[in-house]
Every structure is written in C-alpha cells, then in structure tokens.
Tab-separated table of C-alpha atoms in Angstrom:
chain	number	residue	atom	x	y	z
U	1	MET	CA	11.376	-7.510	5.425
U	2	SER	CA	9.376	-10.715	5.321
U	3	THR	CA	6.035	-10.962	3.648
U	4	ALA	CA	3.691	-13.923	3.689
U	5	THR	CA	0.485	-14.615	1.868
U	6	GLU	CA	-1.649	-17.653	2.510
U	7	GLY	CA	-5.113	-18.749	1.537
U	8	ILE	CA	-7.446	-20.651	3.805
U	9	ALA	CA	-10.588	-22.103	2.275
U	10	ALA	CA	-13.463	-20.298	3.892
U	11	GLY	CA	-15.515	-23.482	4.058
U	12	ALA	CA	-18.266	-21.454	5.583
U	13	THR	CA	-21.807	-20.815	4.676
U	14	GLY	CA	-22.685	-17.423	3.295
U	15	ALA	CA	-25.251	-15.082	4.748
U	16	ALA	CA	-27.960	-16.334	2.467
U	17	GLY	CA	-27.124	-19.953	3.198
U	18	ALA	CA	-25.309	-20.707	-0.024
U	19	ALA	CA	-21.967	-22.476	0.213
U	20	ARG	CA	-19.120	-20.330	-1.089
U	21	THR	CA	-16.552	-22.917	-2.016
U	22	ASP	CA	-14.843	-20.584	-4.495
U	23	HIS	CA	-13.938	-18.148	-1.725
U	24	ALA	CA	-11.055	-18.213	0.707
U	25	LEU	CA	-9.780	-16.083	3.533
U	26	LEU	CA	-6.608	-14.777	1.963
U	27	ARG	CA	-4.143	-13.590	4.580
U	28	HIS	CA	-1.202	-11.352	3.772
U	29	ALA	CA	1.195	-10.508	6.598
U	30	PHE	CA	4.183	-8.209	6.655
U	31	ARG	CA	5.851	-5.603	8.862
U	32	ALA	CA	5.558	-1.865	8.278
U	33	MET	CA	5.162	1.353	10.298
U	34	GLY	CA	6.930	-0.419	13.162
U	35	THR	CA	4.139	-2.928	13.608
U	36	ASP	CA	2.854	-6.267	12.365
U	37	VAL	CA	0.400	-5.795	9.531
U	38	LEU	CA	-2.245	-8.342	8.599
U	39	LEU	CA	-4.557	-8.073	5.599
U	40	VAL	CA	-7.407	-10.574	5.354
U	41	LEU	CA	-9.490	-10.712	2.196
U	42	ASP	CA	-12.597	-12.848	1.804
U	43	ALA	CA	-12.485	-13.376	-1.946
U	44	ALA	CA	-11.731	-15.822	-4.694
U	45	ASP	CA	-8.197	-17.156	-4.410
U	46	ASP	CA	-7.041	-15.850	-7.773
U	47	HIS	CA	-4.452	-13.567	-9.309
U	48	ALA	CA	-6.609	-10.432	-8.939
U	49	SER	CA	-7.115	-10.952	-5.208
U	50	ARG	CA	-3.447	-11.652	-4.543
U	51	GLN	CA	-2.466	-8.646	-6.642
U	52	ALA	CA	-4.876	-6.510	-4.583
U	53	LEU	CA	-3.091	-7.629	-1.413
U	54	ARG	CA	0.307	-6.811	-2.897
U	55	ASP	CA	-0.990	-3.409	-4.055
U	56	ALA	CA	-2.249	-2.710	-0.539
U	57	GLU	CA	1.194	-3.487	0.888
U	58	ALA	CA	2.810	-1.162	-1.659
U	59	GLU	CA	0.327	1.585	-0.803
U	60	MET	CA	1.107	1.180	2.880
U	61	ARG	CA	4.836	1.497	2.291
U	62	ARG	CA	4.181	4.622	0.212
U	63	ILE	CA	2.173	6.222	3.041
U	64	GLU	CA	4.878	5.235	5.531
U	65	ALA	CA	7.427	7.085	3.394
U	66	VAL	CA	5.205	10.180	3.637
U	67	ALA	CA	4.211	10.183	7.301
U	68	SER	CA	6.974	8.456	9.291
U	69	ARG	CA	8.740	10.649	11.839
U	70	PHE	CA	11.610	8.144	12.037
U	71	ASN	CA	12.560	8.509	8.383
U	72	PRO	CA	14.509	11.785	8.045
U	73	SER	CA	13.652	12.064	4.367
U	74	SER	CA	9.899	11.538	4.831
U	75	GLU	CA	7.626	14.416	3.925
U	76	LEU	CA	6.610	14.767	7.585
U	77	SER	CA	10.241	14.936	8.757
U	78	LEU	CA	11.016	17.591	6.150
U	79	LEU	CA	8.001	19.615	7.314
U	80	ASN	CA	9.062	19.258	10.957
U	81	ALA	CA	12.593	20.365	10.076
U	82	ALA	CA	11.569	23.348	7.951
U	83	GLY	CA	8.599	24.513	10.016
U	84	GLU	CA	6.547	25.112	6.909
U	85	ALA	CA	6.021	23.464	3.549
U	86	GLU	CA	3.557	22.843	0.779
U	87	VAL	CA	2.635	19.239	1.491
U	88	SER	CA	1.137	16.439	-0.593
U	89	ALA	CA	-2.585	15.718	-0.574
U	90	ASP	CA	-2.032	12.649	1.636
U	91	LEU	CA	-0.111	14.511	4.306
U	92	LEU	CA	-2.556	17.402	4.136
U	93	ARG	CA	-5.475	15.029	4.766
U	94	LEU	CA	-3.668	13.369	7.661
U	95	ILE	CA	-2.764	16.667	9.305
U	96	THR	CA	-6.248	18.129	8.935
U	97	LEU	CA	-7.762	14.902	10.301
U	98	ALA	CA	-5.396	14.941	13.292
U	99	LEU	CA	-6.188	18.589	14.005
U	100	ALA	CA	-9.929	17.897	13.708
U	101	MET	CA	-9.567	15.097	16.257
U	102	ARG	CA	-7.595	17.425	18.545
U	103	ASP	CA	-10.617	19.741	18.495
U	104	ALA	CA	-13.122	16.885	18.906
U	105	THR	CA	-11.303	15.406	21.909
U	106	GLY	CA	-10.735	18.737	23.600
U	107	GLY	CA	-6.978	18.438	23.138
U	108	ARG	CA	-6.623	15.019	24.784
U	109	PHE	CA	-5.457	13.685	21.455
U	110	ASP	CA	-2.898	16.033	19.915
U	111	PRO	CA	-0.502	15.543	16.990
U	112	THR	CA	1.838	18.203	18.386
U	113	VAL	CA	3.128	15.864	21.133
U	114	HIS	CA	6.216	15.173	19.026
U	115	GLU	CA	8.622	17.125	21.229
U	116	ALA	CA	7.215	15.508	24.379
U	117	VAL	CA	7.624	12.012	22.914
U	118	VAL	CA	11.204	12.794	21.906
U	119	SER	CA	11.923	14.365	25.294
U	120	ALA	CA	10.641	11.184	26.952
U	121	GLY	CA	13.239	9.271	24.964
U	122	TYR	CA	11.229	7.865	22.058
U	123	ASP	CA	13.390	9.538	19.433
U	124	ARG	CA	13.915	6.594	17.096
U	125	SER	CA	12.031	3.436	16.179
U	126	LEU	CA	11.445	1.224	19.203
U	127	ASP	CA	13.751	-1.585	18.091
U	128	ARG	CA	16.644	0.915	17.945
U	129	LEU	CA	16.107	2.465	21.363
U	130	PRO	CA	19.003	1.855	23.763
U	131	ALA	CA	18.300	-0.267	26.839
U	132	ASP	CA	18.661	2.696	29.197
U	133	ALA	CA	19.964	6.038	28.007
U	134	GLY	CA	19.980	8.249	31.059
U	135	ALA	CA	17.286	10.525	32.414
U	136	ALA	CA	14.427	11.617	30.205
U	137	GLY	CA	14.094	15.248	29.172
U	138	PRO	CA	11.702	17.781	30.658
U	139	ALA	CA	7.920	17.824	30.232
U	140	MET	CA	6.911	19.384	26.933
U	141	PRO	CA	3.198	20.276	26.939
U	142	ALA	CA	1.602	20.065	23.493
U	143	GLY	CA	-0.951	22.406	21.925
U	144	GLY	CA	1.355	24.026	19.366
U	145	ASP	CA	-0.193	26.183	16.681
U	146	VAL	CA	-0.535	24.637	13.227
U	147	GLN	CA	-1.784	26.742	10.324
U	148	VAL	CA	-3.153	24.898	7.309
U	149	ASP	CA	-4.004	26.555	4.003
U	150	LEU	CA	-6.249	24.050	2.264
U	151	ARG	CA	-6.148	26.005	-0.999
U	152	THR	CA	-2.379	25.883	-1.444
U	153	GLY	CA	-1.596	22.893	0.786
U	154	ARG	CA	0.821	24.983	2.845
U	155	VAL	CA	1.269	23.921	6.456
U	156	THR	CA	2.981	26.247	8.908
U	157	LEU	CA	4.098	25.097	12.353
U	158	SER	CA	4.622	27.587	15.143
U	159	GLN	CA	8.101	27.934	16.664
U	160	GLY	CA	9.131	24.739	18.464
U	161	THR	CA	6.163	22.716	17.186
U	162	CYS	CA	6.633	19.402	15.396
U	163	LEU	CA	4.046	16.812	14.413
U	164	ASP	CA	3.829	13.139	15.382
U	165	LEU	CA	1.123	11.422	13.323
U	166	GLY	CA	2.080	7.887	14.412
U	167	GLY	CA	-1.157	6.546	15.856
U	168	ILE	CA	-3.652	8.353	13.669
U	169	ALA	CA	-1.560	7.636	10.572
U	170	LYS	CA	-1.922	3.924	11.297
U	171	GLY	CA	-5.686	4.248	11.723
U	172	TRP	CA	-6.033	6.347	8.580
U	173	THR	CA	-3.894	3.907	6.615
U	174	ALA	CA	-5.994	0.970	7.843
U	175	ASP	CA	-9.139	2.783	6.632
U	176	ARG	CA	-7.555	3.578	3.308
U	177	LEU	CA	-6.312	0.046	2.640
U	178	ALA	CA	-9.706	-1.349	3.687
U	179	ASP	CA	-11.414	0.949	1.173
U	180	ASP	CA	-9.125	-0.340	-1.578
U	181	LEU	CA	-9.334	-4.021	-0.621
U	182	GLY	CA	-13.084	-3.732	-0.049
U	183	MET	CA	-13.488	-3.418	-3.804
U	184	HIS	CA	-12.377	-7.046	-4.101
U	185	GLY	CA	-14.455	-8.452	-1.279
U	186	PRO	CA	-15.064	-8.248	2.458
U	187	CYS	CA	-11.792	-7.510	4.215
U	188	LEU	CA	-10.026	-6.795	7.480
U	189	VAL	CA	-6.917	-4.641	7.779
U	190	SER	CA	-4.956	-4.818	11.025
U	191	LEU	CA	-2.033	-2.532	11.825
U	192	GLY	CA	-1.209	-3.649	15.322
U	193	GLY	CA	-3.856	-1.964	17.410
U	194	ASP	CA	-5.717	-0.342	14.527
U	195	ILE	CA	-8.257	-2.406	12.656
U	196	ALA	CA	-10.620	-1.517	9.808
U	197	VAL	CA	-13.172	-3.827	8.221
U	198	ARG	CA	-15.362	-3.646	5.138
U	199	GLY	CA	-18.208	-6.086	4.584
U	200	LEU	CA	-18.707	-9.224	6.648
U	201	MET	CA	-16.452	-12.271	6.858
U	202	THR	CA	-18.410	-15.095	5.208
U	203	GLY	CA	-21.537	-13.278	6.308
U	204	GLU	CA	-20.538	-12.842	9.955
U	205	PRO	CA	-18.882	-10.013	11.904
U	206	TRP	CA	-15.086	-10.123	11.905
U	207	PRO	CA	-13.945	-11.734	15.193
U	208	VAL	CA	-11.165	-9.646	16.726
U	209	GLU	CA	-9.364	-10.531	19.929
U	210	VAL	CA	-9.155	-7.801	22.554
U	211	MET	CA	-7.285	-8.194	25.828
U	212	HIS	CA	-9.337	-7.491	28.899
U	213	ALA	CA	-7.596	-7.684	32.260
U	214	ALA	CA	-5.720	-10.913	31.752
U	215	ASP	CA	-7.937	-12.913	29.426
U	216	PRO	CA	-8.629	-12.196	25.804
U	217	ARG	CA	-12.211	-11.649	24.639
U	218	VAL	CA	-13.467	-11.761	21.073
U	219	ILE	CA	-15.423	-8.830	19.662
U	220	GLY	CA	-17.384	-9.209	16.425
U	221	LEU	CA	-16.659	-6.132	14.333
U	222	ARG	CA	-19.432	-5.507	11.850
U	223	ARG	CA	-18.232	-2.299	10.214
U	224	GLY	CA	-15.953	0.697	10.637
U	225	GLY	CA	-12.847	0.486	12.752
U	226	MET	CA	-11.407	-0.429	16.117
U	227	ALA	CA	-8.300	0.771	17.895
U	228	THR	CA	-6.529	-0.046	21.133
U	229	SER	CA	-4.261	2.370	22.906
U	230	GLY	CA	-2.293	1.209	25.924
U	231	THR	CA	0.608	1.966	28.176
U	232	ASP	CA	1.607	-1.696	28.310
U	233	ARG	CA	3.248	-1.691	24.883
U	234	ARG	CA	5.990	0.458	23.356
U	235	ARG	CA	7.804	0.893	26.620
U	236	TRP	CA	11.421	1.767	27.332
U	237	THR	CA	13.567	2.702	30.302
U	238	ARG	CA	15.194	6.052	31.093
U	239	ASP	CA	17.417	6.258	34.158
U	240	GLY	CA	15.642	3.235	35.597
U	241	VAL	CA	12.174	4.743	35.044
U	242	GLN	CA	9.717	2.915	32.797
U	243	MET	CA	8.396	5.201	30.052
U	244	HIS	CA	5.695	4.642	27.443
U	245	HIS	CA	4.566	6.331	24.251
U	246	VAL	CA	1.101	7.611	25.218
U	247	ILE	CA	1.722	11.254	26.053
U	248	ASP	CA	-0.791	13.372	27.933
U	249	PRO	CA	-0.818	16.535	25.786
U	250	ILE	CA	-1.708	18.694	28.796
U	251	THR	CA	1.225	17.647	31.009
U	252	GLY	CA	3.627	16.792	28.200
U	253	LEU	CA	4.590	13.590	30.035
U	254	PRO	CA	3.702	9.914	29.552
U	255	SER	CA	0.095	9.447	30.671
U	256	ASP	CA	-0.230	8.496	34.349
U	257	THR	CA	-3.884	7.643	34.941
U	258	ASP	CA	-5.475	4.498	36.389
U	259	LEU	CA	-6.015	3.102	32.888
U	260	LEU	CA	-3.777	0.496	31.337
U	261	ARG	CA	-5.489	0.037	27.999
U	262	VAL	CA	-8.505	1.350	26.068
U	263	THR	CA	-10.203	-0.146	23.032
U	264	VAL	CA	-12.712	1.928	21.035
U	265	VAL	CA	-14.988	1.000	18.140
U	266	ALA	CA	-15.962	3.850	15.794
U	267	ASP	CA	-17.054	4.569	12.256
U	268	ASP	CA	-13.442	4.394	11.131
U	269	ALA	CA	-10.120	3.304	12.578
U	270	ALA	CA	-8.602	6.805	12.623
U	271	THR	CA	-11.442	8.139	14.785
U	272	ALA	CA	-11.242	5.055	17.024
U	273	GLU	CA	-7.488	5.586	17.450
U	274	ALA	CA	-7.876	9.241	18.467
U	275	TRP	CA	-10.640	8.433	20.958
U	276	ALA	CA	-8.758	5.460	22.427
U	277	THR	CA	-5.834	7.780	23.200
U	278	ALA	CA	-8.115	10.552	24.486
U	279	LEU	CA	-9.995	8.199	26.841
U	280	LEU	CA	-6.748	6.616	28.056
U	281	VAL	CA	-5.289	9.948	29.173
U	282	SER	CA	-8.639	10.892	30.756
U	283	GLY	CA	-8.655	8.076	33.337
U	284	SER	CA	-11.348	5.463	33.892
U	285	GLU	CA	-14.011	7.666	35.462
U	286	GLN	CA	-13.940	10.572	33.028
U	287	GLY	CA	-13.103	8.250	30.131
U	288	ALA	CA	-16.139	6.024	30.756
U	289	ARG	CA	-18.405	9.068	31.120
U	290	GLU	CA	-17.083	10.483	27.867
U	291	ALA	CA	-17.513	7.168	26.025
U	292	ILE	CA	-21.096	6.786	27.264
U	293	SER	CA	-22.059	10.367	26.435
U	294	ARG	CA	-20.693	9.963	22.915
U	295	GLY	CA	-22.254	6.527	22.395
U	296	LEU	CA	-18.855	4.922	21.837
U	297	ALA	CA	-18.470	1.174	22.227
U	298	ALA	CA	-15.366	0.939	24.377
U	299	VAL	CA	-13.439	-1.353	26.697
U	300	LEU	CA	-11.456	0.395	29.431
U	301	VAL	CA	-9.046	-1.770	31.404
U	302	THR	CA	-7.571	-0.316	34.580
U	303	ARG	CA	-4.122	-1.057	35.988
U	304	ASP	CA	-5.683	-2.982	38.878
U	305	GLY	CA	-7.571	-5.268	36.517
U	306	ARG	CA	-11.060	-3.741	36.446
U	307	VAL	CA	-12.841	-3.701	33.110
U	308	VAL	CA	-15.393	-1.044	32.143
U	309	THR	CA	-17.361	-1.566	28.954
U	310	THR	CA	-19.620	0.974	27.265
U	311	GLY	CA	-21.992	1.228	24.316
U	312	SER	CA	-22.875	-1.995	22.534
U	313	LEU	CA	-20.130	-3.809	24.477
U	314	ALA	CA	-21.726	-2.982	27.833
U	315	ASP	CA	-24.427	-5.607	27.646
U	316	GLY	CA	-22.552	-8.733	28.452
U	317	GLU	CA	-20.120	-11.032	26.784
U	318	ALA	CA	-20.670	-14.075	24.656
E	1	MET	CA	-15.657	89.502	-79.053
E	2	LYS	CA	-18.684	87.416	-78.204
E	3	THR	CA	-17.515	84.656	-80.502
E	4	THR	CA	-14.121	84.551	-78.802
E	5	ASP	CA	-15.674	84.267	-75.315
E	6	ARG	CA	-17.936	81.417	-76.395
E	7	SER	CA	-15.010	79.671	-77.959
E	8	LYS	CA	-12.946	79.960	-74.787
E	9	ARG	CA	-15.827	78.583	-72.642
E	10	ARG	CA	-16.180	75.569	-74.976
E	11	VAL	CA	-12.479	74.834	-74.711
E	12	ARG	CA	-12.686	75.051	-70.886
E	13	TRP	CA	-15.673	72.697	-70.676
E	14	THR	CA	-14.076	70.312	-73.103
E	15	ALA	CA	-10.936	70.220	-70.912
E	16	ILE	CA	-13.004	69.641	-67.759
E	17	GLY	CA	-15.025	66.848	-69.451
E	18	GLY	CA	-11.855	65.246	-70.766
E	19	THR	CA	-10.219	65.288	-67.345
E	20	ALA	CA	-13.314	63.733	-65.730
E	21	LEU	CA	-13.430	61.057	-68.414
E	22	MET	CA	-9.763	60.207	-67.817
E	23	GLY	CA	-10.430	59.939	-64.057
E	24	VAL	CA	-13.305	57.543	-64.571
E	25	GLY	CA	-11.216	55.540	-67.030
E	26	ALA	CA	-8.329	55.292	-64.541
E	27	ALA	CA	-10.684	54.137	-61.765
E	28	VAL	CA	-12.166	51.455	-63.980
E	29	ALA	CA	-8.688	50.330	-65.018
E	30	ILE	CA	-7.506	50.039	-61.375
E	31	GLY	CA	-10.730	48.243	-60.365
E	32	ALA	CA	-10.230	45.711	-63.119
E	33	ASN	CA	-6.813	44.775	-61.594
E	34	PRO	CA	-5.155	44.052	-64.932
E	35	PHE	CA	-1.891	42.996	-63.196
E	36	PRO	CA	-2.918	40.426	-60.531
E	37	HIS	CA	-0.803	39.964	-57.355
E	38	SER	CA	-0.112	36.325	-58.029
E	39	ASP	CA	2.065	37.193	-60.849
E	40	ARG	CA	4.611	38.625	-58.443
E	41	PRO	CA	7.013	36.175	-56.744
E	42	LYS	CA	6.109	35.621	-53.020
E	43	ASP	CA	8.460	36.328	-50.141
E	44	ALA	CA	10.166	33.055	-49.074
E	45	ASP	CA	9.478	33.686	-45.387
E	46	VAL	CA	5.789	34.187	-46.064
E	47	VAL	CA	5.690	30.951	-48.031
E	48	ALA	CA	7.406	29.090	-45.187
E	49	LEU	CA	5.013	30.554	-42.626
E	50	GLU	CA	1.998	29.624	-44.718
E	51	LYS	CA	3.341	26.115	-45.065
E	52	ARG	CA	3.916	25.875	-41.312
E	53	GLU	CA	0.425	27.223	-40.617
E	54	LYS	CA	-1.095	24.579	-42.843
E	55	ALA	CA	0.931	21.807	-41.170
E	56	LEU	CA	-0.086	23.005	-37.706
E	57	ALA	CA	-3.740	23.126	-38.690
E	58	THR	CA	-3.517	19.552	-39.963
E	59	GLU	CA	-1.723	18.445	-36.786
E	60	ALA	CA	-4.331	20.169	-34.598
E	61	THR	CA	-7.118	18.396	-36.407
E	62	ARG	CA	-5.353	15.059	-35.950
E	63	VAL	CA	-4.694	15.671	-32.206
E	64	ASN	CA	-8.278	16.775	-31.635
E	65	ALA	CA	-9.535	13.624	-33.306
E	66	LEU	CA	-7.188	11.485	-31.173
E	67	ASN	CA	-8.293	13.273	-27.998
E	68	ALA	CA	-11.945	12.794	-28.855
E	69	GLU	CA	-11.310	9.121	-29.502
E	70	ARG	CA	-9.454	8.665	-26.187
E	71	TRP	CA	-12.068	10.557	-24.200
E	72	ALA	CA	-14.780	8.397	-25.705
E	73	SER	CA	-12.823	5.267	-24.792
E	74	TYR	CA	-12.173	6.589	-21.262
E	75	ARG	CA	-15.860	7.383	-20.761
E	76	VAL	CA	-16.806	3.849	-21.757
E	77	GLN	CA	-14.205	2.393	-19.346
E	78	LEU	CA	-15.321	4.743	-16.564
E	79	ALA	CA	-18.959	3.778	-17.018
E	80	SER	CA	-17.981	0.120	-16.905
E	81	ARG	CA	-15.844	0.633	-13.757
E	82	ASN	CA	-18.638	2.603	-12.059
E	83	LYS	CA	-20.997	-0.230	-12.870
E	84	GLU	CA	-18.616	-2.735	-11.240
E	85	ILE	CA	-18.244	-0.527	-8.162
E	86	ALA	CA	-22.016	-0.150	-7.839
E	87	ALA	CA	-22.480	-3.912	-8.181
E	88	VAL	CA	-19.894	-4.664	-5.467
E	89	ARG	CA	-21.441	-2.087	-3.139
E	90	ALA	CA	-24.931	-3.406	-3.731
E	91	ALA	CA	-23.767	-6.978	-3.088
E	92	ASN	CA	-21.983	-5.932	0.115
E	93	ALA	CA	-25.001	-3.971	1.337
E	94	GLN	CA	-27.275	-6.924	0.604
E	95	ALA	CA	-24.943	-9.348	2.394
E	96	LEU	CA	-24.773	-7.040	5.395
E	97	ALA	CA	-28.538	-6.625	5.526
E	98	SER	CA	-29.121	-10.378	5.213
E	99	ALA	CA	-26.550	-11.187	7.868
E	100	SER	CA	-27.955	-8.584	10.227
E	101	THR	CA	-31.422	-10.043	9.910
E	102	ALA	CA	-30.222	-13.626	10.197
E	103	SER	CA	-27.716	-13.505	13.002
E	104	TYR	CA	-27.837	-10.288	14.991
E	105	GLY	CA	-30.257	-11.576	17.620
E	106	GLY	CA	-28.003	-14.525	18.364
E	107	TYR	CA	-24.999	-12.430	19.315
E	108	SER	CA	-26.073	-9.704	21.655
E	109	SER	CA	-28.407	-9.291	24.498
E	110	GLY	CA	-30.168	-6.473	22.694
E	111	GLY	CA	-29.577	-3.891	25.367
E	112	SER	CA	-29.865	-0.159	25.291
E	113	SER	CA	-27.002	0.384	22.920
E	114	GLY	CA	-28.541	-1.374	19.969
E	115	GLY	CA	-31.764	-2.720	18.551
E	116	SER	CA	-32.866	-6.260	19.166
E	117	SER	CA	-33.589	-7.267	15.625
E	118	GLY	CA	-33.800	-6.233	12.065
E	119	GLY	CA	-31.629	-4.507	9.571
E	120	TYR	CA	-28.136	-3.294	9.241
E	121	ALA	CA	-28.760	0.191	10.586
E	122	SER	CA	-29.956	-1.086	13.951
E	123	ALA	CA	-27.143	-3.604	14.450
E	124	PRO	CA	-24.322	-2.278	16.610
E	125	ALA	CA	-20.907	-2.078	15.027
E	126	ALA	CA	-19.432	-4.371	17.651
E	127	THR	CA	-20.619	-7.043	20.070
E	128	TYR	CA	-18.928	-9.908	21.868
E	129	VAL	CA	-19.025	-13.105	19.814
E	130	PRO	CA	-18.254	-16.757	20.490
E	131	ALA	CA	-15.808	-17.218	17.636
E	132	ALA	CA	-12.140	-17.829	16.993
E	133	PRO	CA	-10.396	-14.530	16.284
E	134	VAL	CA	-8.853	-13.758	12.898
E	135	ALA	CA	-6.898	-10.784	14.239
E	136	SER	CA	-5.947	-9.119	17.472
E	137	SER	CA	-6.239	-5.472	18.499
E	138	GLY	CA	-3.106	-5.078	20.607
E	139	SER	CA	-1.999	-1.649	21.752
E	140	SER	CA	-0.867	0.521	18.885
C-alpha cells in the first residue's frame, strides 16, 4: 500500500498579517478503508509534524481493523457472526453513534442495512467484486434490533441483524484523526467523501471541491465536517442491472430517488455523513425541506442536473 | 479444756495465714517472670515468618516511595501537557476569531443563514470561496 508525504511551503500570510515562513502544508496520502485518504497539516515541516501524520495513518489502520465488515477477523465481523459480544470502547462508541443517528434521522440512516447491502451484491470490497455475478438477492428492509449495554460493553443483535458501519465509521475516523492532528496545527482530514477540519488553513477556511451537476465548486470549510453521499460512486452490475451502495433502509433496496448526490456540512464529519445519506434517500423535495428545517448547509444534486443548496450555501456562489 | 481449744484455734489461724502468705509469694514470683521467654529457643517456622514479614514491610515501603515518586513525576508531566494543550487551543481560537473578523465579509453574501460580520460564532461553517481546492469531497 503506497504512502506519500510531501511538504508545500505555505507562503501565505497568516490571519493577523504576519508571514509564516516556518510553516508548510504537509500532505500525507495513502489508501485505507477502501478509499483515498489525504491528511493535510498546516504546521512546521519538522520531525514532530511528520511523526504526527504517520501516527494518524497508524491510528486509521487500527480503526479499520476494528470496524471493517470486509475483514473477517475484525471486531465488527466477529460481532456480526456471533450475534453478541463484549466489544471494545471504539466499537461501542461507533455503534452507539450510529444508533443515535438512526434515531435522529428517523431511520433513513441505519447501520443495520448490512444484509440489504450484501443481498444487493456488495459482499466484498469493491475492487474484488465480479463484473456481473447474476441477479441480486431480495430486498432486505433494515431496522433490526440492537441492544447495547453501556456498562459492560455488551452488544446484542437480534436474529438476522448485522451491522454495516462503513460510512459513519469513515466520518468518525476523520473526526478522530482531525482531533489528534489538530494538536499539532490546523488540519484537514479527507477520507474520500468524509472531511473533517480543525483550525483554519493559513488563516482561511479550507477550500474543498464539491461536484455540483457537472462542474466542481469550491466550498470554504471553516470548522466541523463535511460529507458527500452519492449513487454515482461505488457501483456494480448484477444481471445487467446497475446497483449502488446507498441502501434505503425502509425498502431494503438501493435508493431510487431523484437525487444523485448530497453534500452536508455539520459540526462533525460523522453527523454530516449520516445526514447526507438520510437526505439522499429522502429525495430532493423532502431532503431540502429537512435540511432547511434543521439549518443544515447542504448541496443536493438531482439526476437531471438541478442543484438545490440550503443553509449558508444557499446564498450564492463565489 | 479451754487451753486446748485456744491452742487448736491458733494452729488453724497460723495455717490459714501461712497458706495466704504462700499464695501471695507465688503470685509475686510469677509476676516477676524470673524465667523470661527469650531464653527458650524459637520455632524455626516462626523465625522464618518474622523474617519474611520484615522483608515484605521493607519492600512495601520501597514500592510506596517509588509510586509516590512516579505519581509526582506524572503530575508534573500532565500539568505541562495540559498547559501545551490549552496554549494550542487558545492560539487556534484566536486565529479563528481574527480570521472571522478579517475575512468573513469578503466570502459570503451575508444572507439569512449567517451573520454579516464579526466573530467566529456568527460565521457559517461553510460558504463558497474563490480558491483552489486542497481536497475534494467525492461520494463516500
């Protein structure tokens, strides 16, 4: 697995107007959790900063070993296989967060979609999926019961329920790595669609590219997290039918609304990820209403190329 | 007859007095402990246990001292680390506040979703900006 670290002199002027020649935008790129990871740290280009980037990569690989559903020996896979287990503090936090977001989104984000995702054909990492492996399985509505005992850390899944923490695990990991890196300076952590920032990049918001209909736009992210959920990525074919990974928990099938892609900005990347998925499966009309009522800054792109923006992104583009 | 009775009573009282005197003498002798314990050889097991007890007490004292020393060192390091964390947070907060005041108005139209000026709290988390991106939020 390739890893690359590079430093680019910031050459920018700080917020207070003072030149910060000792600082650089250190970029550390690698692949993990089935996605391209980019860590950007605005700090002195020294051993401590580079070590912090390496530590963040190691931490990410550790979390992946806990929460990956594709690794049969991961803690999550063992829980799914056994139906109940006393889990580590990390997995307990992830599961309780995912269940809290299931409640908050009224079940439109649900970690118990595992069986539906597998039934749709996404039963191994995307790069190992066969080109076309026959018809997909039946619809598997989510909403399985998950009992969590916070005192003992015991998680019990109801019969036939398995957990898929993929999206929210990426958001949570982005938040966690940003917290760690933030101790060394302003930083951005990007795990594919999930982005978390801490502090400002040389005194300015972090510019992040977001695809609208066909053209990219740049959003300045000042704090918290951003996530994009879409049906245009992570696609595969079953019996000639195009499938994708965003499952509607109610129907138990890949989402089939008028939305192609949703980007949400929230206080943290995990929350943004859950809401991006929830709005996507809601459709443009209900999704936009929901985003506005909750004060979420969001970009909703429909399949026919319309773009709906809400919150602080609704007032025009630069 | 009278003389004989008196004589017998004297003998009886003398015997009683003598017995009492011997009792007192015996008590005094026992209290004085004329044959101290230490003179007897101690049981080997008891000696070994006493030795072990002494060694454990010494070890406990040493471990407690080491623990106290390490705790003190840890507290100093913790205080220093907390100080560093507070300094970084303060610097970040100050940079954010300064940047918000300096540049927020230039980026957004100041619509209903955010304030039009001022500090960090009123600046929206995200606005469109005219800048080259450092990252991309593709679909996850």
